[in-house]
Amino acid sequence: RFFIGIPDAEVCILEEGEIFIRPSYFENGERKIGNPIIGKVAVTRFPAHHPGDIRVLTAVDYPSLHHYHDCIVFPTKGDRDHPSEMAGGDVDGDNFLVIWNQSIIPKQSHPPGVGSDSLNENELANFGDIIGEDTTKPVTINQIKEFLIQYLEWDQLGIISSTFIKHWDLEYGSGGSLSATCLRL
């Protein structure tokens, strides 16, 4: 089931590796709030290309979080936030697929792929680098337009995603998403 991700910024009770989910359901045409999910869950977001984009986390029940439902609450504690471990996600409106059916949760986990949190300051794209100008001065509307045009020209996620799916399908017998080509993409 898909849930929007939010941080545990109000209560700050969740520890690294924990999440909170309390889904609603319909019974006789009436919406009801269910009990929190407890136990191991698989969580991912799309597009998920790297095997590490699927995280196995522990769903827990804290009464202080019961006012949240139909969302996934992520901890604010830990070395790296869990949403960024899943294809560079965050909690600004991203939807996450949560699977709590124990028979389809992956038995083997992989380390997360490279996300924006693993890059240092010198590796991050910088507005000044892209427009080729000094950004210590106020930014103009024309600079913003140039930046957006270059961003749209360079945005290759759709092409990469389609290429990944093609190679995953072609190389399924030799590792699928763990094949060298798919990991490189």
Short mmCIF file of N, CA and C in Angstrom, two decimals:
data_model
loop_
_atom_site.label_atom_id
_atom_site.label_comp_id
_atom_site.label_asym_id
_atom_site.label_seq_id
_atom_site.Cartn_x
_atom_site.Cartn_y
_atom_site.Cartn_z
N ARG A 1 0.85 -1.17 0.00
CA ARG A 1 0.00 0.00 0.00
C ARG A 1 0.89 1.23 0.00
N PHE A 2 0.44 2.30 -0.65
CA PHE A 2 1.21 3.53 -0.72
C PHE A 2 0.82 4.49 0.40
N PHE A 3 1.84 5.13 0.97
CA PHE A 3 1.64 6.12 2.02
C PHE A 3 2.55 7.31 1.74
N ILE A 4 2.09 8.49 2.09
CA ILE A 4 2.94 9.66 2.02
C ILE A 4 3.87 9.63 3.23
N GLY A 5 5.12 10.03 3.05
CA GLY A 5 6.10 9.99 4.13
C GLY A 5 6.15 11.30 4.90
N ILE A 6 6.24 11.18 6.22
CA ILE A 6 6.38 12.36 7.07
C ILE A 6 7.46 12.07 8.13
N PRO A 7 8.09 13.12 8.65
CA PRO A 7 9.10 12.91 9.70
C PRO A 7 8.47 12.86 11.09
N ASP A 8 9.12 12.16 11.98
CA ASP A 8 8.72 12.14 13.40
C ASP A 8 9.32 13.37 14.08
N ALA A 9 8.90 14.53 13.62
CA ALA A 9 9.48 15.78 14.11
C ALA A 9 8.76 16.31 15.35
N GLU A 10 7.54 15.85 15.57
CA GLU A 10 6.75 16.35 16.71
C GLU A 10 7.09 15.61 18.00
N VAL A 11 7.13 14.30 17.95
CA VAL A 11 7.34 13.48 19.15
C VAL A 11 8.80 13.04 19.28
N CYS A 12 9.46 12.80 18.15
CA CYS A 12 10.87 12.36 18.11
C CYS A 12 11.11 11.11 18.94
N ILE A 13 10.22 10.13 18.79
CA ILE A 13 10.33 8.90 19.57
C ILE A 13 10.91 7.74 18.75
N LEU A 14 10.74 7.78 17.43
CA LEU A 14 11.22 6.69 16.59
C LEU A 14 12.74 6.67 16.52
N GLU A 15 13.29 5.47 16.62
CA GLU A 15 14.73 5.28 16.52
C GLU A 15 15.08 4.88 15.09
N GLU A 16 16.35 4.97 14.75
CA GLU A 16 16.81 4.54 13.43
C GLU A 16 16.37 3.10 13.19
N GLY A 17 15.81 2.84 12.01
CA GLY A 17 15.35 1.49 11.66
C GLY A 17 13.88 1.26 11.98
N GLU A 18 13.24 2.20 12.68
CA GLU A 18 11.82 2.07 13.03
C GLU A 18 10.97 3.00 12.18
N ILE A 19 9.74 2.59 11.95
CA ILE A 19 8.74 3.43 11.30
C ILE A 19 7.41 3.20 11.99
N PHE A 20 6.46 4.10 11.75
CA PHE A 20 5.11 3.95 12.31
C PHE A 20 4.12 4.05 11.16
N ILE A 21 3.19 3.10 11.10
CA ILE A 21 2.12 3.09 10.09
C ILE A 21 0.83 2.66 10.76
N ARG A 22 -0.21 3.42 10.52
CA ARG A 22 -1.55 3.07 11.02
C ARG A 22 -2.55 3.26 9.89
N PRO A 23 -2.79 2.21 9.11
CA PRO A 23 -3.65 2.37 7.93
C PRO A 23 -5.14 2.37 8.28
N SER A 24 -5.88 3.01 7.42
CA SER A 24 -7.34 2.93 7.53
C SER A 24 -7.82 1.83 6.59
N TYR A 25 -9.08 1.46 6.74
CA TYR A 25 -9.67 0.45 5.87
C TYR A 25 -11.17 0.72 5.82
N PHE A 26 -11.83 0.08 4.88
CA PHE A 26 -13.28 0.26 4.74
C PHE A 26 -13.98 -1.04 5.14
N GLU A 27 -15.03 -0.88 5.93
CA GLU A 27 -15.85 -2.01 6.35
C GLU A 27 -17.30 -1.58 6.22
N ASN A 28 -18.05 -2.31 5.39
CA ASN A 28 -19.47 -1.99 5.15
C ASN A 28 -19.64 -0.54 4.70
N GLY A 29 -18.71 -0.09 3.83
CA GLY A 29 -18.79 1.26 3.29
C GLY A 29 -18.36 2.36 4.25
N GLU A 30 -17.91 1.99 5.41
CA GLU A 30 -17.49 2.98 6.41
C GLU A 30 -15.98 2.91 6.61
N ARG A 31 -15.34 4.08 6.60
CA ARG A 31 -13.89 4.14 6.81
C ARG A 31 -13.57 4.01 8.29
N LYS A 32 -12.64 3.11 8.59
CA LYS A 32 -12.21 2.89 9.97
C LYS A 32 -10.69 3.00 10.05
N ILE A 33 -10.21 3.44 11.18
CA ILE A 33 -8.77 3.53 11.41
C ILE A 33 -8.32 2.23 12.08
N GLY A 34 -7.39 1.55 11.45
CA GLY A 34 -6.92 0.26 11.96
C GLY A 34 -5.88 0.40 13.06
N ASN A 35 -5.43 -0.74 13.51
CA ASN A 35 -4.34 -0.78 14.49
C ASN A 35 -3.02 -0.53 13.77
N PRO A 36 -2.03 -0.04 14.49
CA PRO A 36 -0.72 0.14 13.87
C PRO A 36 -0.15 -1.21 13.42
N ILE A 37 0.59 -1.17 12.33
CA ILE A 37 1.30 -2.36 11.84
C ILE A 37 2.51 -2.55 12.74
N ILE A 38 2.79 -3.79 13.11
CA ILE A 38 3.93 -4.10 13.96
C ILE A 38 4.73 -5.22 13.32
N GLY A 39 6.05 -5.07 13.25
CA GLY A 39 6.93 -6.11 12.72
C GLY A 39 7.73 -5.62 11.53
N LYS A 40 8.39 -6.55 10.87
CA LYS A 40 9.22 -6.23 9.70
C LYS A 40 8.34 -5.82 8.53
N VAL A 41 8.78 -4.77 7.82
CA VAL A 41 8.09 -4.30 6.62
C VAL A 41 9.14 -3.96 5.56
N ALA A 42 8.74 -4.05 4.31
CA ALA A 42 9.59 -3.60 3.20
C ALA A 42 9.05 -2.25 2.77
N VAL A 43 9.96 -1.31 2.55
CA VAL A 43 9.57 0.04 2.16
C VAL A 43 10.41 0.45 0.95
N THR A 44 9.77 1.04 -0.06
CA THR A 44 10.48 1.56 -1.22
C THR A 44 9.71 2.74 -1.80
N ARG A 45 10.30 3.38 -2.77
CA ARG A 45 9.63 4.44 -3.52
C ARG A 45 10.03 4.28 -4.97
N PHE A 46 9.36 4.99 -5.86
CA PHE A 46 9.61 4.82 -7.28
C PHE A 46 10.13 6.12 -7.89
N PRO A 47 11.02 6.06 -8.87
CA PRO A 47 11.54 4.82 -9.44
C PRO A 47 12.59 4.21 -8.52
N ALA A 48 12.55 2.91 -8.33
CA ALA A 48 13.52 2.17 -7.53
C ALA A 48 14.36 1.34 -8.49
N HIS A 49 15.62 1.70 -8.65
CA HIS A 49 16.48 1.00 -9.59
C HIS A 49 17.55 0.17 -8.90
N HIS A 50 18.02 0.64 -7.78
CA HIS A 50 19.10 -0.05 -7.08
C HIS A 50 18.51 -1.06 -6.10
N PRO A 51 19.11 -2.24 -5.94
CA PRO A 51 18.57 -3.22 -4.99
C PRO A 51 18.44 -2.65 -3.57
N GLY A 52 19.30 -1.70 -3.22
CA GLY A 52 19.24 -1.08 -1.90
C GLY A 52 18.12 -0.07 -1.74
N ASP A 53 17.37 0.20 -2.83
CA ASP A 53 16.22 1.12 -2.74
C ASP A 53 15.06 0.48 -2.00
N ILE A 54 15.14 -0.83 -1.75
CA ILE A 54 14.13 -1.52 -0.94
C ILE A 54 14.72 -1.69 0.44
N ARG A 55 14.12 -1.05 1.42
CA ARG A 55 14.63 -1.10 2.79
C ARG A 55 13.72 -2.00 3.62
N VAL A 56 14.30 -2.83 4.46
CA VAL A 56 13.52 -3.63 5.41
C VAL A 56 13.67 -2.94 6.76
N LEU A 57 12.55 -2.44 7.26
CA LEU A 57 12.52 -1.68 8.51
C LEU A 57 11.56 -2.35 9.49
N THR A 58 11.52 -1.84 10.70
CA THR A 58 10.65 -2.40 11.73
C THR A 58 9.52 -1.43 12.05
N ALA A 59 8.30 -1.87 11.81
CA ALA A 59 7.13 -1.06 12.16
C ALA A 59 6.85 -1.26 13.65
N VAL A 60 6.69 -0.17 14.35
CA VAL A 60 6.49 -0.20 15.80
C VAL A 60 5.22 0.54 16.17
N ASP A 61 4.78 0.34 17.41
CA ASP A 61 3.58 1.00 17.91
C ASP A 61 3.93 1.84 19.13
N TYR A 62 3.80 3.14 18.97
CA TYR A 62 3.95 4.08 20.08
C TYR A 62 2.63 4.84 20.20
N PRO A 63 1.95 4.75 21.35
CA PRO A 63 0.68 5.47 21.51
C PRO A 63 0.79 6.96 21.21
N SER A 64 1.95 7.55 21.44
CA SER A 64 2.11 8.99 21.19
C SER A 64 2.05 9.33 19.70
N LEU A 65 2.06 8.31 18.83
CA LEU A 65 1.96 8.53 17.38
C LEU A 65 0.59 8.13 16.83
N HIS A 66 -0.32 7.70 17.67
CA HIS A 66 -1.61 7.19 17.20
C HIS A 66 -2.45 8.22 16.46
N HIS A 67 -2.17 9.49 16.63
CA HIS A 67 -2.95 10.50 15.90
C HIS A 67 -2.58 10.54 14.41
N TYR A 68 -1.49 9.87 14.03
CA TYR A 68 -1.11 9.76 12.61
C TYR A 68 -1.74 8.50 12.02
N HIS A 69 -2.35 8.64 10.85
CA HIS A 69 -2.85 7.47 10.14
C HIS A 69 -2.78 7.73 8.64
N ASP A 70 -2.71 6.66 7.88
CA ASP A 70 -2.61 6.71 6.43
C ASP A 70 -1.37 7.48 5.96
N CYS A 71 -0.29 7.35 6.69
CA CYS A 71 0.99 7.90 6.30
C CYS A 71 2.07 7.00 6.91
N ILE A 72 3.30 7.17 6.47
CA ILE A 72 4.42 6.45 7.07
C ILE A 72 5.27 7.49 7.78
N VAL A 73 5.49 7.27 9.06
CA VAL A 73 6.27 8.20 9.88
C VAL A 73 7.69 7.65 9.99
N PHE A 74 8.67 8.45 9.54
CA PHE A 74 10.07 8.06 9.58
C PHE A 74 10.78 8.73 10.75
N PRO A 75 11.80 8.06 11.31
CA PRO A 75 12.53 8.67 12.41
C PRO A 75 13.36 9.87 11.95
N THR A 76 13.61 10.77 12.87
CA THR A 76 14.51 11.89 12.59
C THR A 76 15.88 11.61 13.19
N LYS A 77 16.04 10.45 13.79
CA LYS A 77 17.31 10.05 14.40
C LYS A 77 18.06 9.12 13.44
N GLY A 78 19.39 9.08 13.57
CA GLY A 78 20.19 8.15 12.78
C GLY A 78 21.22 8.86 11.93
N ASP A 79 22.12 8.07 11.37
CA ASP A 79 23.19 8.62 10.54
C ASP A 79 22.70 9.16 9.21
N ARG A 80 21.67 8.53 8.65
CA ARG A 80 21.12 8.94 7.36
C ARG A 80 19.62 8.71 7.41
N ASP A 81 18.85 9.64 6.89
CA ASP A 81 17.39 9.46 6.93
C ASP A 81 16.98 8.36 5.96
N HIS A 82 16.02 7.54 6.38
CA HIS A 82 15.59 6.39 5.57
C HIS A 82 15.03 6.80 4.21
N PRO A 83 14.24 7.86 4.09
CA PRO A 83 13.75 8.20 2.75
C PRO A 83 14.87 8.43 1.74
N SER A 84 15.97 9.05 2.14
CA SER A 84 17.07 9.30 1.19
C SER A 84 17.77 8.01 0.79
N GLU A 85 17.62 6.95 1.59
CA GLU A 85 18.21 5.66 1.24
C GLU A 85 17.45 4.98 0.09
N MET A 86 16.27 5.47 -0.20
CA MET A 86 15.43 4.87 -1.23
C MET A 86 15.37 5.81 -2.44
N ALA A 87 16.33 5.65 -3.34
CA ALA A 87 16.39 6.44 -4.57
C ALA A 87 16.38 7.94 -4.28
N GLY A 88 17.03 8.33 -3.19
CA GLY A 88 17.16 9.75 -2.87
C GLY A 88 15.86 10.42 -2.47
N GLY A 89 14.93 9.68 -1.88
CA GLY A 89 13.65 10.24 -1.48
C GLY A 89 13.76 11.21 -0.31
N ASP A 90 12.66 11.85 -0.01
CA ASP A 90 12.57 12.74 1.13
C ASP A 90 11.12 12.79 1.60
N VAL A 91 10.84 13.66 2.53
CA VAL A 91 9.48 13.72 3.09
C VAL A 91 8.80 15.04 2.72
N ASP A 92 8.93 15.42 1.45
CA ASP A 92 8.26 16.64 0.98
C ASP A 92 7.07 16.30 0.08
N GLY A 93 6.47 15.13 0.31
CA GLY A 93 5.34 14.71 -0.50
C GLY A 93 5.57 13.40 -1.22
N ASP A 94 6.74 12.79 -1.02
CA ASP A 94 7.02 11.50 -1.66
C ASP A 94 6.08 10.43 -1.13
N ASN A 95 5.68 9.53 -2.03
CA ASN A 95 4.88 8.37 -1.65
C ASN A 95 5.79 7.15 -1.55
N PHE A 96 5.53 6.32 -0.55
CA PHE A 96 6.33 5.14 -0.30
C PHE A 96 5.42 3.91 -0.31
N LEU A 97 5.89 2.86 -0.97
CA LEU A 97 5.18 1.59 -0.97
C LEU A 97 5.62 0.82 0.27
N VAL A 98 4.66 0.39 1.08
CA VAL A 98 4.96 -0.38 2.28
C VAL A 98 4.31 -1.75 2.14
N ILE A 99 5.12 -2.79 2.36
CA ILE A 99 4.64 -4.17 2.28
C ILE A 99 4.83 -4.80 3.65
N TRP A 100 3.74 -5.28 4.24
CA TRP A 100 3.86 -5.94 5.54
C TRP A 100 3.49 -7.41 5.48
N ASN A 101 3.18 -7.91 4.30
CA ASN A 101 2.94 -9.34 4.11
C ASN A 101 4.30 -10.03 4.23
N GLN A 102 4.49 -10.78 5.30
CA GLN A 102 5.79 -11.37 5.61
C GLN A 102 6.32 -12.30 4.52
N SER A 103 5.43 -12.89 3.74
CA SER A 103 5.88 -13.85 2.72
C SER A 103 6.56 -13.18 1.53
N ILE A 104 6.40 -11.86 1.36
CA ILE A 104 7.04 -11.20 0.22
C ILE A 104 8.06 -10.13 0.62
N ILE A 105 8.38 -10.06 1.90
CA ILE A 105 9.43 -9.14 2.34
C ILE A 105 10.77 -9.78 1.99
N PRO A 106 11.68 -9.03 1.35
CA PRO A 106 12.97 -9.63 0.97
C PRO A 106 13.71 -10.21 2.17
N LYS A 107 14.29 -11.38 1.97
CA LYS A 107 15.07 -12.03 3.03
C LYS A 107 16.48 -11.44 3.10
N GLN A 108 16.98 -10.99 1.94
CA GLN A 108 18.32 -10.42 1.87
C GLN A 108 18.20 -8.92 1.61
N SER A 109 18.94 -8.13 2.36
CA SER A 109 18.91 -6.69 2.11
C SER A 109 20.24 -6.26 1.52
N HIS A 110 20.23 -5.16 0.82
CA HIS A 110 21.41 -4.60 0.18
C HIS A 110 21.63 -3.21 0.73
N PRO A 111 22.88 -2.75 0.77
CA PRO A 111 23.11 -1.38 1.25
C PRO A 111 22.44 -0.38 0.32
N PRO A 112 22.04 0.77 0.86
CA PRO A 112 21.39 1.76 0.01
C PRO A 112 22.31 2.24 -1.10
N GLY A 113 21.71 2.66 -2.20
CA GLY A 113 22.49 3.22 -3.30
C GLY A 113 22.97 4.61 -2.94
N VAL A 114 23.65 5.22 -3.87
CA VAL A 114 24.16 6.57 -3.65
C VAL A 114 22.98 7.53 -3.69
N GLY A 115 22.87 8.34 -2.67
CA GLY A 115 21.84 9.38 -2.62
C GLY A 115 22.49 10.70 -2.36
N SER A 116 21.73 11.76 -2.39
CA SER A 116 22.30 13.09 -2.21
C SER A 116 22.99 13.23 -0.86
N ASP A 117 22.56 12.48 0.15
CA ASP A 117 23.19 12.59 1.47
C ASP A 117 24.60 12.02 1.49
N SER A 118 24.96 11.18 0.50
CA SER A 118 26.28 10.58 0.52
C SER A 118 27.30 11.40 -0.27
N LEU A 119 26.85 12.49 -0.89
CA LEU A 119 27.77 13.34 -1.64
C LEU A 119 28.30 14.43 -0.75
N ASN A 120 29.55 14.84 -1.00
CA ASN A 120 30.05 15.96 -0.22
C ASN A 120 29.72 17.26 -0.93
N GLU A 121 29.97 18.38 -0.27
CA GLU A 121 29.59 19.68 -0.82
C GLU A 121 30.20 19.94 -2.18
N ASN A 122 31.42 19.47 -2.43
CA ASN A 122 32.09 19.73 -3.70
C ASN A 122 31.50 18.95 -4.86
N GLU A 123 30.73 17.89 -4.58
CA GLU A 123 30.16 17.07 -5.64
C GLU A 123 28.75 17.49 -6.02
N LEU A 124 28.11 18.31 -5.20
CA LEU A 124 26.73 18.68 -5.47
C LEU A 124 26.65 19.73 -6.58
N ALA A 125 25.63 19.59 -7.42
CA ALA A 125 25.41 20.59 -8.45
C ALA A 125 25.14 21.93 -7.77
N ASN A 126 25.64 22.95 -8.36
CA ASN A 126 25.57 24.27 -7.76
C ASN A 126 24.99 25.21 -8.81
N PHE A 127 24.07 26.04 -8.41
CA PHE A 127 23.42 26.96 -9.34
C PHE A 127 24.45 27.80 -10.09
N GLY A 128 25.47 28.31 -9.38
CA GLY A 128 26.50 29.12 -10.02
C GLY A 128 27.29 28.36 -11.06
N ASP A 129 27.57 27.08 -10.81
CA ASP A 129 28.29 26.27 -11.79
C ASP A 129 27.47 26.09 -13.05
N ILE A 130 26.18 25.90 -12.90
CA ILE A 130 25.32 25.62 -14.05
C ILE A 130 25.16 26.85 -14.93
N ILE A 131 24.96 28.02 -14.33
CA ILE A 131 24.78 29.22 -15.16
C ILE A 131 26.10 29.88 -15.49
N GLY A 132 27.21 29.42 -14.87
CA GLY A 132 28.53 29.95 -15.18
C GLY A 132 28.74 31.37 -14.70
N GLU A 133 28.10 31.75 -13.62
CA GLU A 133 28.24 33.11 -13.13
C GLU A 133 28.42 33.11 -11.62
N ASP A 134 28.87 34.24 -11.12
CA ASP A 134 29.06 34.46 -9.69
C ASP A 134 27.68 34.60 -9.02
N THR A 135 27.41 33.76 -8.05
CA THR A 135 26.10 33.83 -7.39
C THR A 135 26.16 34.53 -6.04
N THR A 136 27.24 35.24 -5.78
CA THR A 136 27.28 36.02 -4.54
C THR A 136 26.45 37.30 -4.72
N LYS A 137 26.11 37.61 -5.97
CA LYS A 137 25.26 38.77 -6.28
C LYS A 137 23.81 38.28 -6.37
N PRO A 138 22.84 39.17 -6.27
CA PRO A 138 21.43 38.75 -6.40
C PRO A 138 21.19 38.03 -7.73
N VAL A 139 20.38 36.99 -7.69
CA VAL A 139 20.07 36.19 -8.87
C VAL A 139 18.97 36.90 -9.67
N THR A 140 19.13 36.92 -11.00
CA THR A 140 18.16 37.60 -11.85
C THR A 140 17.16 36.60 -12.42
N ILE A 141 16.07 37.11 -12.93
CA ILE A 141 15.06 36.27 -13.58
C ILE A 141 15.66 35.54 -14.77
N ASN A 142 16.50 36.21 -15.55
CA ASN A 142 17.12 35.56 -16.71
C ASN A 142 18.01 34.40 -16.29
N GLN A 143 18.73 34.53 -15.16
CA GLN A 143 19.55 33.43 -14.67
C GLN A 143 18.68 32.24 -14.27
N ILE A 144 17.55 32.52 -13.64
CA ILE A 144 16.62 31.45 -13.25
C ILE A 144 16.08 30.76 -14.49
N LYS A 145 15.71 31.53 -15.53
CA LYS A 145 15.22 30.94 -16.78
C LYS A 145 16.28 30.04 -17.41
N GLU A 146 17.52 30.51 -17.46
CA GLU A 146 18.61 29.71 -18.03
C GLU A 146 18.81 28.41 -17.25
N PHE A 147 18.75 28.52 -15.93
CA PHE A 147 18.91 27.34 -15.08
C PHE A 147 17.81 26.32 -15.38
N LEU A 148 16.56 26.77 -15.45
CA LEU A 148 15.44 25.87 -15.72
C LEU A 148 15.55 25.22 -17.09
N ILE A 149 15.96 25.98 -18.08
CA ILE A 149 16.12 25.42 -19.43
C ILE A 149 17.19 24.33 -19.41
N GLN A 150 18.34 24.61 -18.77
CA GLN A 150 19.40 23.60 -18.71
C GLN A 150 18.95 22.38 -17.91
N TYR A 151 18.22 22.61 -16.83
CA TYR A 151 17.73 21.48 -16.03
C TYR A 151 16.84 20.58 -16.87
N LEU A 152 15.91 21.19 -17.62
CA LEU A 152 15.00 20.40 -18.45
C LEU A 152 15.76 19.65 -19.55
N GLU A 153 16.80 20.27 -20.10
CA GLU A 153 17.60 19.60 -21.12
C GLU A 153 18.39 18.43 -20.53
N TRP A 154 18.85 18.57 -19.30
CA TRP A 154 19.69 17.55 -18.68
C TRP A 154 18.90 16.48 -17.94
N ASP A 155 17.63 16.70 -17.70
CA ASP A 155 16.82 15.75 -16.94
C ASP A 155 16.67 14.45 -17.73
N GLN A 156 17.34 13.41 -17.29
CA GLN A 156 17.38 12.15 -18.02
C GLN A 156 16.74 11.00 -17.25
N LEU A 157 16.02 11.28 -16.16
CA LEU A 157 15.49 10.21 -15.32
C LEU A 157 14.59 9.25 -16.09
N GLY A 158 13.73 9.76 -16.95
CA GLY A 158 12.84 8.90 -17.73
C GLY A 158 13.61 7.96 -18.64
N ILE A 159 14.64 8.48 -19.31
CA ILE A 159 15.46 7.65 -20.20
C ILE A 159 16.21 6.60 -19.39
N ILE A 160 16.79 7.02 -18.27
CA ILE A 160 17.53 6.07 -17.42
C ILE A 160 16.59 4.99 -16.90
N SER A 161 15.39 5.39 -16.48
CA SER A 161 14.43 4.43 -15.94
C SER A 161 14.03 3.40 -17.00
N SER A 162 13.73 3.87 -18.20
CA SER A 162 13.35 2.94 -19.28
C SER A 162 14.50 2.01 -19.64
N THR A 163 15.72 2.56 -19.70
CA THR A 163 16.90 1.74 -20.01
C THR A 163 17.13 0.70 -18.92
N PHE A 164 16.96 1.11 -17.67
CA PHE A 164 17.13 0.17 -16.56
C PHE A 164 16.15 -0.99 -16.68
N ILE A 165 14.88 -0.68 -16.92
CA ILE A 165 13.86 -1.73 -17.01
C ILE A 165 14.19 -2.69 -18.16
N LYS A 166 14.65 -2.15 -19.29
CA LYS A 166 15.00 -3.00 -20.42
C LYS A 166 16.15 -3.93 -20.04
N HIS A 167 17.21 -3.40 -19.44
CA HIS A 167 18.36 -4.24 -19.07
C HIS A 167 18.00 -5.21 -17.95
N TRP A 168 17.17 -4.78 -17.01
CA TRP A 168 16.75 -5.69 -15.94
C TRP A 168 16.05 -6.89 -16.55
N ASP A 169 15.17 -6.63 -17.51
CA ASP A 169 14.43 -7.70 -18.17
C ASP A 169 15.37 -8.61 -18.97
N LEU A 170 16.29 -8.02 -19.73
CA LEU A 170 17.22 -8.79 -20.55
C LEU A 170 18.20 -9.60 -19.71
N GLU A 171 18.59 -9.06 -18.55
CA GLU A 171 19.63 -9.68 -17.74
C GLU A 171 19.06 -10.35 -16.49
N TYR A 172 17.77 -10.66 -16.50
CA TYR A 172 17.15 -11.24 -15.31
C TYR A 172 17.85 -12.51 -14.86
N GLY A 173 18.21 -13.36 -15.80
CA GLY A 173 18.87 -14.62 -15.45
C GLY A 173 20.27 -14.44 -14.89
N SER A 174 20.89 -13.29 -15.18
CA SER A 174 22.26 -13.05 -14.70
C SER A 174 22.30 -11.96 -13.63
N GLY A 175 21.26 -11.91 -12.84
CA GLY A 175 21.29 -10.99 -11.70
C GLY A 175 20.23 -9.91 -11.71
N GLY A 176 19.59 -9.66 -12.85
CA GLY A 176 18.55 -8.63 -12.89
C GLY A 176 19.07 -7.29 -12.39
N SER A 177 18.47 -6.78 -11.34
CA SER A 177 18.87 -5.46 -10.83
C SER A 177 20.26 -5.47 -10.22
N LEU A 178 20.83 -6.66 -9.97
CA LEU A 178 22.20 -6.76 -9.45
C LEU A 178 23.23 -6.89 -10.56
N SER A 179 22.79 -6.92 -11.82
CA SER A 179 23.74 -7.02 -12.92
C SER A 179 24.58 -5.75 -12.99
N ALA A 180 25.76 -5.87 -13.58
CA ALA A 180 26.68 -4.73 -13.65
C ALA A 180 26.04 -3.55 -14.38
N THR A 181 25.32 -3.81 -15.47
CA THR A 181 24.70 -2.73 -16.23
C THR A 181 23.66 -2.00 -15.39
N CYS A 182 22.80 -2.75 -14.71
CA CYS A 182 21.74 -2.13 -13.91
C CYS A 182 22.33 -1.34 -12.74
N LEU A 183 23.35 -1.88 -12.09
CA LEU A 183 23.96 -1.15 -10.98
C LEU A 183 24.63 0.13 -11.48
N ARG A 184 25.22 0.11 -12.66
CA ARG A 184 25.84 1.29 -13.23
C ARG A 184 24.80 2.36 -13.55
N LEU A 185 23.63 1.94 -14.04
CA LEU A 185 22.57 2.90 -14.34
C LEU A 185 22.08 3.54 -13.06
#
